[in-house]
Coordinates of C-alpha atoms in Angstrom, one line a residue:
X112 CA -0.1 61.7 -11.4
X113 CA -0.9 64.4 -8.8
X114 CA -2.3 62.5 -5.9
X115 CA -3.8 65.6 -4.2
X116 CA -5.8 66.4 -7.3
X117 CA -9.6 65.6 -7.1
X118 CA -11.2 62.6 -8.8
X119 CA -12.3 62.9 -12.4
X120 CA -16.0 62.2 -12.4
X121 CA -17.0 60.4 -15.6
X122 CA -20.2 59.5 -17.3
X123 CA -21.1 55.9 -17.9
X124 CA -19.9 56.0 -21.5
X125 CA -16.8 58.0 -20.5
X126 CA -16.0 55.4 -17.9
X127 CA -16.4 52.6 -20.4
X128 CA -14.1 54.3 -22.9
X129 CA -11.5 55.0 -20.3
X130 CA -11.4 51.3 -19.2
X131 CA -11.3 50.0 -22.8
X132 CA -8.4 52.4 -23.5
X133 CA -6.3 50.9 -20.7
X134 CA -7.2 53.0 -17.7
X135 CA -8.4 52.1 -14.2
X136 CA -11.7 53.0 -12.7
X137 CA -13.6 53.4 -9.4
X138 CA -17.4 52.7 -9.5
X139 CA -19.4 54.0 -6.6
X140 CA -23.1 54.1 -5.8
X141 CA -25.5 53.1 -3.1
X142 CA -27.0 49.6 -3.1
X143 CA -29.3 49.0 -6.1
X144 CA -27.7 51.4 -8.6
X145 CA -26.2 48.6 -10.8
X146 CA -22.5 48.7 -9.9
X147 CA -21.9 45.0 -10.3
X148 CA -23.9 44.8 -13.5
X149 CA -22.0 47.8 -15.0
X150 CA -18.6 46.3 -14.2
X151 CA -19.6 42.8 -15.4
X152 CA -20.3 44.3 -18.8
X153 CA -16.9 46.0 -18.8
X154 CA -15.2 42.7 -17.9
X155 CA -17.0 41.0 -20.8
X156 CA -15.7 43.6 -23.2
X157 CA -12.2 43.5 -21.8
X158 CA -12.1 39.7 -22.1
X159 CA -13.4 40.0 -25.7
X160 CA -10.3 42.1 -26.3
X161 CA -8.1 39.2 -25.0
X162 CA -7.4 40.8 -21.7
X163 CA -7.1 38.7 -18.6
X164 CA -9.4 40.0 -15.8
X165 CA -9.3 38.5 -12.3
X166 CA -12.3 39.1 -10.0
X167 CA -12.0 39.2 -6.2
X168 CA -14.1 40.3 -3.2
X169 CA -13.7 39.9 0.5
X170 CA -16.6 37.5 1.1
X171 CA -17.6 34.2 -0.6
X172 CA -21.1 35.6 -1.2
X173 CA -19.9 38.7 -3.1
X174 CA -17.2 37.0 -5.0
X175 CA -19.6 34.3 -6.2
X176 CA -22.1 36.9 -7.4
X177 CA -19.4 38.8 -9.3
X178 CA -18.0 35.6 -10.7
X179 CA -14.6 35.4 -8.9
X180 CA -12.9 34.3 -5.8
X181 CA -12.2 35.7 -2.3
X182 CA -9.5 38.4 -2.1
X183 CA -7.7 36.4 0.6
X184 CA -7.5 33.3 -1.6
X185 CA -6.4 35.4 -4.6
X186 CA -3.6 37.2 -2.7
X187 CA -2.3 34.0 -1.2
X188 CA -2.1 32.4 -4.6
X189 CA -1.0 35.3 -6.8
X190 CA 0.9 37.7 -4.5
X191 CA 2.4 35.7 -1.6
X192 CA 3.0 32.4 -3.4
X193 CA 3.0 33.2 -7.1
X194 CA 2.9 36.0 -9.6
X195 CA 0.0 38.1 -10.9
X196 CA -0.6 37.6 -14.6
X197 CA -3.8 39.6 -14.8
X198 CA -4.2 42.7 -17.0
X199 CA -7.1 43.9 -14.9
X200 CA -8.2 43.1 -11.3
X201 CA -11.8 43.8 -10.4
X202 CA -12.2 44.3 -6.6
X203 CA -15.9 44.3 -5.8
X204 CA -17.2 45.5 -2.4
X205 CA -14.0 47.6 -2.1
X206 CA -15.1 49.0 1.3
X207 CA -14.8 45.6 2.9
X208 CA -11.1 45.1 2.0
X209 CA -9.0 45.2 5.2
X210 CA -5.6 46.8 5.6
X211 CA -3.7 43.5 5.4
X212 CA -5.1 42.8 2.0
X213 CA -4.5 46.4 0.9
X214 CA -0.9 46.1 1.9
X215 CA -0.5 43.1 -0.5
X216 CA -2.5 44.7 -3.3
X217 CA -0.4 47.8 -3.0
X218 CA 2.6 45.8 -4.3
X219 CA 0.8 45.5 -7.7
X220 CA 0.8 49.3 -8.2
X221 CA 4.4 48.9 -9.5
X222 CA 3.3 46.4 -12.2
X223 CA 1.2 46.7 -15.4
X224 CA -2.0 45.8 -13.6
X225 CA -5.1 48.1 -14.1
X226 CA -7.9 48.2 -11.5
X227 CA -11.7 48.1 -11.6
X228 CA -12.9 48.9 -8.1
X229 CA -16.6 48.9 -7.1
X230 CA -18.4 49.4 -3.8
X231 CA -20.3 51.6 -1.4
X232 CA -18.6 53.2 1.5
X233 CA -21.9 53.8 3.2
X234 CA -22.2 50.1 4.0
X235 CA -20.3 48.2 6.7
X236 CA -16.5 48.8 6.7
X237 CA -13.9 46.1 6.8
X238 CA -13.9 43.8 9.9
X239 CA -10.9 43.3 12.2
X240 CA -9.2 46.2 10.4
X241 CA -6.0 46.6 12.4
X242 CA -2.3 47.3 11.6
X243 CA 0.2 46.2 14.2
X244 CA -2.5 46.4 16.9
X245 CA -3.8 49.8 15.9
X246 CA -7.3 50.2 14.6
X247 CA -7.7 51.7 11.1
X248 CA -10.3 54.4 10.7
X249 CA -13.4 53.4 8.8
X250 CA -12.8 56.3 6.4
X251 CA -9.0 55.8 5.9
X252 CA -9.1 54.0 2.6
X253 CA -12.0 56.1 1.2
X254 CA -10.0 59.3 1.6
X255 CA -6.5 57.8 0.9
X256 CA -4.0 58.5 -1.8
X257 CA -3.8 54.8 -2.4
X258 CA -7.4 54.7 -3.6
X259 CA -6.7 57.5 -6.1
X260 CA -3.5 55.7 -7.3
X261 CA -5.4 52.5 -7.8
X262 CA -8.2 54.0 -9.9
X263 CA -6.0 56.7 -11.5
X264 CA -8.5 59.2 -10.2
X265 CA -11.1 58.0 -12.6
X266 CA -14.5 57.7 -10.8
X267 CA -18.0 56.9 -11.9
X268 CA -20.8 57.5 -9.4
X269 CA -24.1 55.7 -10.2
X270 CA -27.2 57.2 -8.8
X271 CA -30.2 55.8 -10.6
X272 CA -32.4 53.1 -8.9
X273 CA -32.1 49.9 -10.9
X274 CA -33.1 47.2 -8.4
X275 CA -35.9 48.1 -5.9
X276 CA -38.9 50.4 -6.2
X277 CA -38.3 54.1 -6.0
X278 CA -40.1 54.5 -2.7
X279 CA -37.8 52.1 -0.9
X280 CA -34.7 53.4 -2.7
X281 CA -35.4 57.0 -1.8
X282 CA -36.0 56.1 1.9
X283 CA -32.7 54.2 2.4
X284 CA -30.8 56.8 0.3
X285 CA -32.0 59.4 2.8
X286 CA -30.0 57.6 5.6
X287 CA -26.5 58.1 4.1
X288 CA -24.4 61.2 5.2
X289 CA -25.7 63.5 2.5
X290 CA -29.3 62.2 2.9
X291 CA -32.3 64.2 4.2
X292 CA -32.8 62.1 7.3
X293 CA -29.2 62.1 8.5
X294 CA -29.7 64.9 11.0
X295 CA -32.7 63.3 12.7
X296 CA -32.4 61.1 15.8
X297 CA -32.1 57.4 15.0
X298 CA -35.1 56.5 17.2
X299 CA -37.3 58.9 15.2
X300 CA -36.1 57.5 11.8
X301 CA -36.6 53.9 13.0
X302 CA -40.1 54.8 14.2
X303 CA -40.9 56.3 10.7
X304 CA -39.5 53.1 9.0
X305 CA -41.7 50.9 11.2
X306 CA -44.8 52.9 10.0
X307 CA -43.8 52.8 6.3
X308 CA -42.5 49.2 6.0
X309 CA -44.6 46.5 7.6
X310 CA -46.4 43.3 6.9
X311 CA -47.8 40.5 9.1
X312 CA -46.8 36.9 9.2
X313 CA -43.4 35.1 9.0
X314 CA -40.8 36.5 6.7
X315 CA -38.7 34.5 4.2
X316 CA -35.6 36.3 5.4
X317 CA -34.7 37.9 8.7
X318 CA -31.8 40.1 9.7
X319 CA -30.6 40.2 13.4
X320 CA -27.6 41.5 15.3
X321 CA -26.7 38.5 17.5
X322 CA -25.9 34.9 16.5
X323 CA -28.0 33.7 19.5
X324 CA -31.1 35.3 18.0
X325 CA -30.2 34.0 14.5
X326 CA -30.1 30.5 15.8
X327 CA -33.4 30.9 17.7
X328 CA -35.2 32.3 14.7
X329 CA -33.8 29.6 12.4
X330 CA -35.0 26.9 14.7
X331 CA -38.5 28.4 15.1
X332 CA -39.0 28.9 11.3
X333 CA -37.4 25.5 10.4
X334 CA -40.0 23.8 12.6
X335 CA -42.8 26.0 11.2
X336 CA -42.1 25.1 7.6
X337 CA -41.0 21.5 7.8
X338 CA -43.1 19.1 5.6
X339 CA -43.8 15.5 6.3
X340 CA -40.9 14.3 4.2
X341 CA -38.3 16.2 6.2
X342 CA -35.4 14.4 7.8
X343 CA -33.5 15.7 10.9
X344 CA -29.8 16.0 10.9
X345 CA -27.6 16.8 14.0
X346 CA -24.2 18.5 14.0
X347 CA -21.3 16.1 14.9
X348 CA -18.9 18.8 16.1
X349 CA -19.7 21.9 18.2
X350 CA -17.8 24.8 16.6
X351 CA -16.7 27.4 19.2
X352 CA -18.7 30.6 18.6
X353 CA -20.4 29.2 15.5
X354 CA -23.6 28.0 17.3
X355 CA -24.2 25.0 15.1
X356 CA -27.7 23.5 15.4
X357 CA -29.8 20.5 14.5
X358 CA -32.1 21.1 11.5
X359 CA -34.9 19.6 9.4
X360 CA -34.0 19.1 5.7
X361 CA -36.3 18.5 2.7
X362 CA -36.1 19.0 -1.0
X363 CA -36.2 22.7 -1.8
X364 CA -34.9 24.1 1.5
X365 CA -32.1 26.6 1.2
X366 CA -29.0 26.5 3.4
X367 CA -26.0 28.9 3.9
X368 CA -22.5 27.6 3.7
X369 CA -20.6 27.7 7.1
X370 CA -17.6 25.6 6.4
X371 CA -14.1 25.7 7.9
X372 CA -10.9 26.1 6.0
X373 CA -10.3 23.3 3.4
X374 CA -13.9 22.4 2.7
X375 CA -15.5 22.9 -0.7
X376 CA -18.5 24.7 0.8
X377 CA -18.3 28.5 0.4
X378 CA -19.3 30.5 3.5
X379 CA -22.5 32.5 3.3
X380 CA -23.2 31.2 -0.2
X381 CA -26.7 29.8 -0.7
X382 CA -27.2 26.1 -1.4
X383 CA -30.5 24.6 -2.4
X384 CA -31.3 21.0 -1.3
X385 CA -32.4 18.7 -4.2
X386 CA -32.7 15.3 -2.5
X387 CA -32.6 14.0 1.1
X388 CA -31.6 10.7 2.5
X389 CA -28.4 9.1 3.8
X390 CA -26.8 11.4 1.3
X391 CA -28.0 15.0 0.9
X392 CA -27.8 16.2 -2.7
X393 CA -27.8 19.9 -3.7
X394 CA -28.9 21.4 -7.0
X395 CA -25.4 22.6 -7.7
X396 CA -24.2 18.9 -7.9
X397 CA -22.7 18.8 -4.4
X398 CA -23.5 15.6 -2.4
X399 CA -22.6 15.0 1.2
X400 CA -23.4 12.4 3.9
X401 CA -26.4 13.6 5.9
X402 CA -24.5 13.5 9.2
X403 CA -22.0 16.1 7.8
X404 CA -24.4 18.7 6.6
X405 CA -25.2 20.3 9.9
X406 CA -21.4 20.8 10.4
X407 CA -21.0 22.6 7.1
X408 CA -24.2 24.6 6.7
X409 CA -26.6 26.8 8.7
X410 CA -30.3 27.5 8.1
X411 CA -30.9 30.5 5.9
X412 CA -34.1 32.0 7.4
X413 CA -32.1 34.4 9.6
X414 CA -28.6 35.8 9.3
X415 CA -26.8 38.7 10.9
X416 CA -26.6 42.2 9.4
X417 CA -22.8 41.9 9.4
X418 CA -23.0 38.8 7.0
X419 CA -25.7 40.1 4.6
X420 CA -23.6 42.6 2.7
X421 CA -23.3 41.6 -1.0
X422 CA -26.7 39.8 -0.7
X423 CA -30.0 40.8 -2.2
X424 CA -33.2 39.0 -1.1
X425 CA -36.1 37.8 -3.2
X426 CA -39.2 37.3 -1.1
X427 CA -40.1 39.0 2.2
X428 CA -37.5 40.5 4.6
X429 CA -37.9 41.5 8.3
X430 CA -35.4 43.7 10.1
X431 CA -35.1 42.7 13.8
X432 CA -33.2 44.2 16.8
X433 CA -34.1 47.7 15.7
X434 CA -34.1 48.8 19.4
X435 CA -30.9 47.0 20.2
X436 CA -28.1 49.2 21.8
X437 CA -25.8 48.3 18.9
X438 CA -28.3 49.0 16.1
X439 CA -27.2 52.0 14.0
X440 CA -28.4 54.0 11.1
X441 CA -26.0 51.9 9.0
X442 CA -27.8 48.7 10.0
X443 CA -31.1 50.3 8.9
X444 CA -29.5 51.4 5.6
X445 CA -27.9 48.0 4.9
X446 CA -31.0 46.1 5.9
X447 CA -33.5 48.0 3.8
X448 CA -31.2 48.1 0.8
X449 CA -31.2 44.2 0.7
X450 CA -34.9 44.2 -0.3
X451 CA -36.4 44.7 -3.7
X452 CA -39.8 46.1 -2.8
X453 CA -41.3 48.4 -0.1
X454 CA -44.1 45.9 0.2
X455 CA -41.7 43.0 1.0
X456 CA -39.9 44.5 3.9
X457 CA -40.9 44.8 7.6
X458 CA -39.1 46.9 10.2
X459 CA -40.1 45.0 13.4
X460 CA -41.2 46.6 16.6
X461 CA -39.0 45.2 19.4

């Protein structure tokens, strides 16, 4: 394969035929264009052919949504301490895969493995992306020969809105590099977003930059919503940097996993409480002593922009910290693209 050659851009049917005929594929598109749904259908067809397809993503949240495991877990088990027996590997949210994982996945280019890669390079890049102390450029993998090798230069770019309303979709698409608002100052674009996307009252979900504000908002909204049947749980251990907090629990409240290594709780995955008492029972079947819950979970009313990728929100969503010195056009793009309706998102004035 000529690595310097351009990608071959395929139609949806052309991409499907290529994969079912044994080729690899890269699926790109901004949030809400149906990348995950498209690849899930491909995976179902491949498995119907008797192919083994392993599914990985960087985060617990994205890997659960795709139906797989975290890339770190998969690499430890099947590359560092085992052998890969998959015919295809689907890597979702490919832009979040760091250089350490790519170095391990690169070893499989010399095997029979074929790749299904999906993601959006307009969203947040990989965190802590360093090689021997040197930072890796955010665009390094996107423009690399490695990416072309992995997908055999086969690319499908999805562009149709399949999740939110068109008004919201068109606005956040205008924020990416080829978008119509990319040349305008960020302050001007944020001001426009505040005028177009607003509602009054508390939001079901809130995005913030700092963990300190996340904790403060979670405490405020937890107190606001607690019913008479709520019980209070306190964290037993203070985690450095994790900002664990006391919380009120009741049947129906949703929590986010925040466990350490070795626990069965998956980080940033949503868990709904079914029963409260000395034992807290979740709708997924998990049951834990009440005094352990605050150590393994955080409240879900607010989370950071950095942790929301791979998530989509039902209900209302408010974007905070829009005047923060670290707030960027990418924060606005990622935040708006988590919502499903222009009437359910508010860009706060702060």
